[in-house]
C-alpha positions as YAML, in Angstrom:
chain: A
units: angstrom
residues:
- id: 1
  name: MET
  ca: [36.70, 41.87, 82.41]
- id: 2
  name: ASN
  ca: [33.41, 39.99, 82.28]
- id: 3
  name: ILE
  ca: [33.58, 37.17, 79.72]
- id: 4
  name: LYS
  ca: [30.11, 38.01, 78.41]
- id: 5
  name: GLN
  ca: [31.31, 41.51, 77.56]
- id: 6
  name: LEU
  ca: [34.37, 40.10, 75.79]
- id: 7
  name: ILE
  ca: [32.19, 37.72, 73.79]
- id: 8
  name: THR
  ca: [29.85, 40.55, 72.79]
- id: 9
  name: MET
  ca: [32.75, 42.74, 71.67]
- id: 10
  name: ALA
  ca: [34.43, 39.87, 69.80]
- id: 11
  name: ASN
  ca: [31.15, 39.00, 68.06]
- id: 12
  name: GLN
  ca: [30.78, 42.60, 66.91]
- id: 13
  name: ILE
  ca: [34.19, 42.29, 65.29]
- id: 14
  name: GLY
  ca: [33.08, 39.02, 63.68]
- id: 15
  name: ASP
  ca: [29.93, 40.67, 62.36]
- id: 16
  name: PHE
  ca: [32.06, 43.30, 60.63]
- id: 17
  name: PHE
  ca: [34.48, 40.84, 59.03]
- id: 18
  name: VAL
  ca: [31.86, 38.30, 57.94]
- id: 19
  name: ALA
  ca: [31.23, 40.43, 54.85]
- id: 20
  name: TYR
  ca: [34.78, 39.80, 53.61]
- id: 21
  name: PRO
  ca: [34.70, 37.62, 50.49]
- id: 22
  name: ASP
  ca: [37.94, 35.88, 51.53]
- id: 23
  name: GLN
  ca: [37.21, 34.19, 54.86]
- id: 24
  name: GLU
  ca: [40.87, 33.25, 55.37]
- id: 25
  name: GLN
  ca: [41.81, 36.92, 55.14]
- id: 26
  name: ALA
  ca: [38.94, 37.79, 57.47]
- id: 27
  name: GLN
  ca: [40.23, 35.36, 60.09]
- id: 28
  name: LYS
  ca: [43.73, 36.78, 59.84]
- id: 29
  name: GLU
  ca: [42.48, 40.33, 60.19]
- id: 30
  name: ILE
  ca: [40.29, 39.44, 63.17]
- id: 31
  name: ALA
  ca: [43.30, 37.98, 64.97]
- id: 32
  name: GLU
  ca: [45.41, 41.01, 64.07]
- id: 33
  name: HIS
  ca: [42.66, 43.39, 65.23]
- id: 34
  name: LEU
  ca: [42.36, 41.65, 68.58]
- id: 35
  name: LYS
  ca: [46.14, 41.62, 69.01]
- id: 36
  name: LYS
  ca: [46.41, 45.31, 68.17]
- id: 37
  name: PHE
  ca: [43.48, 46.69, 70.14]
- id: 38
  name: TRP
  ca: [42.85, 44.27, 73.01]
- id: 39
  name: ALA
  ca: [44.98, 43.93, 76.13]
- id: 40
  name: LEU
  ca: [46.82, 40.63, 76.57]
- id: 41
  name: GLN
  ca: [44.70, 39.80, 79.61]
- id: 42
  name: MET
  ca: [41.52, 40.15, 77.55]
- id: 43
  name: ARG
  ca: [42.88, 37.93, 74.77]
- id: 44
  name: VAL
  ca: [44.04, 35.27, 77.20]
- id: 45
  name: GLN
  ca: [40.69, 35.31, 78.98]
- id: 46
  name: LEU
  ca: [38.86, 34.82, 75.69]
- id: 47
  name: LYS
  ca: [41.18, 32.00, 74.56]
- id: 48
  name: THR
  ca: [40.83, 30.28, 77.95]
- id: 49
  name: HIS
  ca: [37.05, 30.51, 77.62]
- id: 50
  name: ILE
  ca: [37.19, 28.83, 74.20]
- id: 51
  name: ASP
  ca: [39.43, 26.07, 75.52]
- id: 52
  name: GLN
  ca: [37.23, 25.37, 78.54]
- id: 53
  name: THR
  ca: [33.77, 25.38, 76.96]
- id: 54
  name: THR
  ca: [32.08, 23.38, 74.24]
- id: 55
  name: ASN
  ca: [29.80, 26.24, 73.18]
- id: 56
  name: SER
  ca: [31.82, 29.44, 73.53]
- id: 57
  name: GLY
  ca: [29.05, 31.73, 72.27]
- id: 58
  name: LEU
  ca: [31.48, 33.28, 69.83]
- id: 59
  name: HIS
  ca: [30.82, 34.05, 66.21]
- id: 60
  name: PRO
  ca: [32.23, 31.01, 64.32]
- id: 61
  name: LEU
  ca: [34.54, 33.26, 62.30]
- id: 62
  name: VAL
  ca: [36.02, 34.76, 65.47]
- id: 63
  name: GLU
  ca: [36.51, 31.40, 67.13]
- id: 64
  name: ALA
  ca: [38.17, 30.04, 63.99]
- id: 65
  name: ALA
  ca: [40.45, 33.08, 63.82]
- id: 66
  name: ILE
  ca: [41.51, 32.72, 67.44]
- id: 67
  name: ASN
  ca: [42.22, 29.01, 67.09]
- id: 68
  name: LYS
  ca: [44.00, 29.33, 63.75]
- id: 69
  name: TYR
  ca: [46.12, 32.35, 64.61]
- id: 70
  name: GLN
  ca: [46.63, 31.80, 68.32]
- id: 71
  name: GLN
  ca: [50.38, 32.34, 67.95]
- id: 72
  name: VAL
  ca: [49.61, 35.87, 66.69]
- id: 73
  name: PHE
  ca: [46.65, 36.33, 68.98]
- id: 74
  name: ILE
  ca: [48.41, 35.67, 72.30]
...
């Protein structure tokens, strides 16, 4: 899948969870959402993009969730 599409979809998830008062819980739920609803290939592609770029274009909450919960995420 096109990385720009993945980033757009991930950012939409981040926009939803940004309203959570507990940002730690928001990060955990973002990672769980991606694990539950995204194919492994999509998750790996997004994680690889984060690892290979300095400005991933991802919502900071999403990027933090992926990095913090990568063992759940992938």
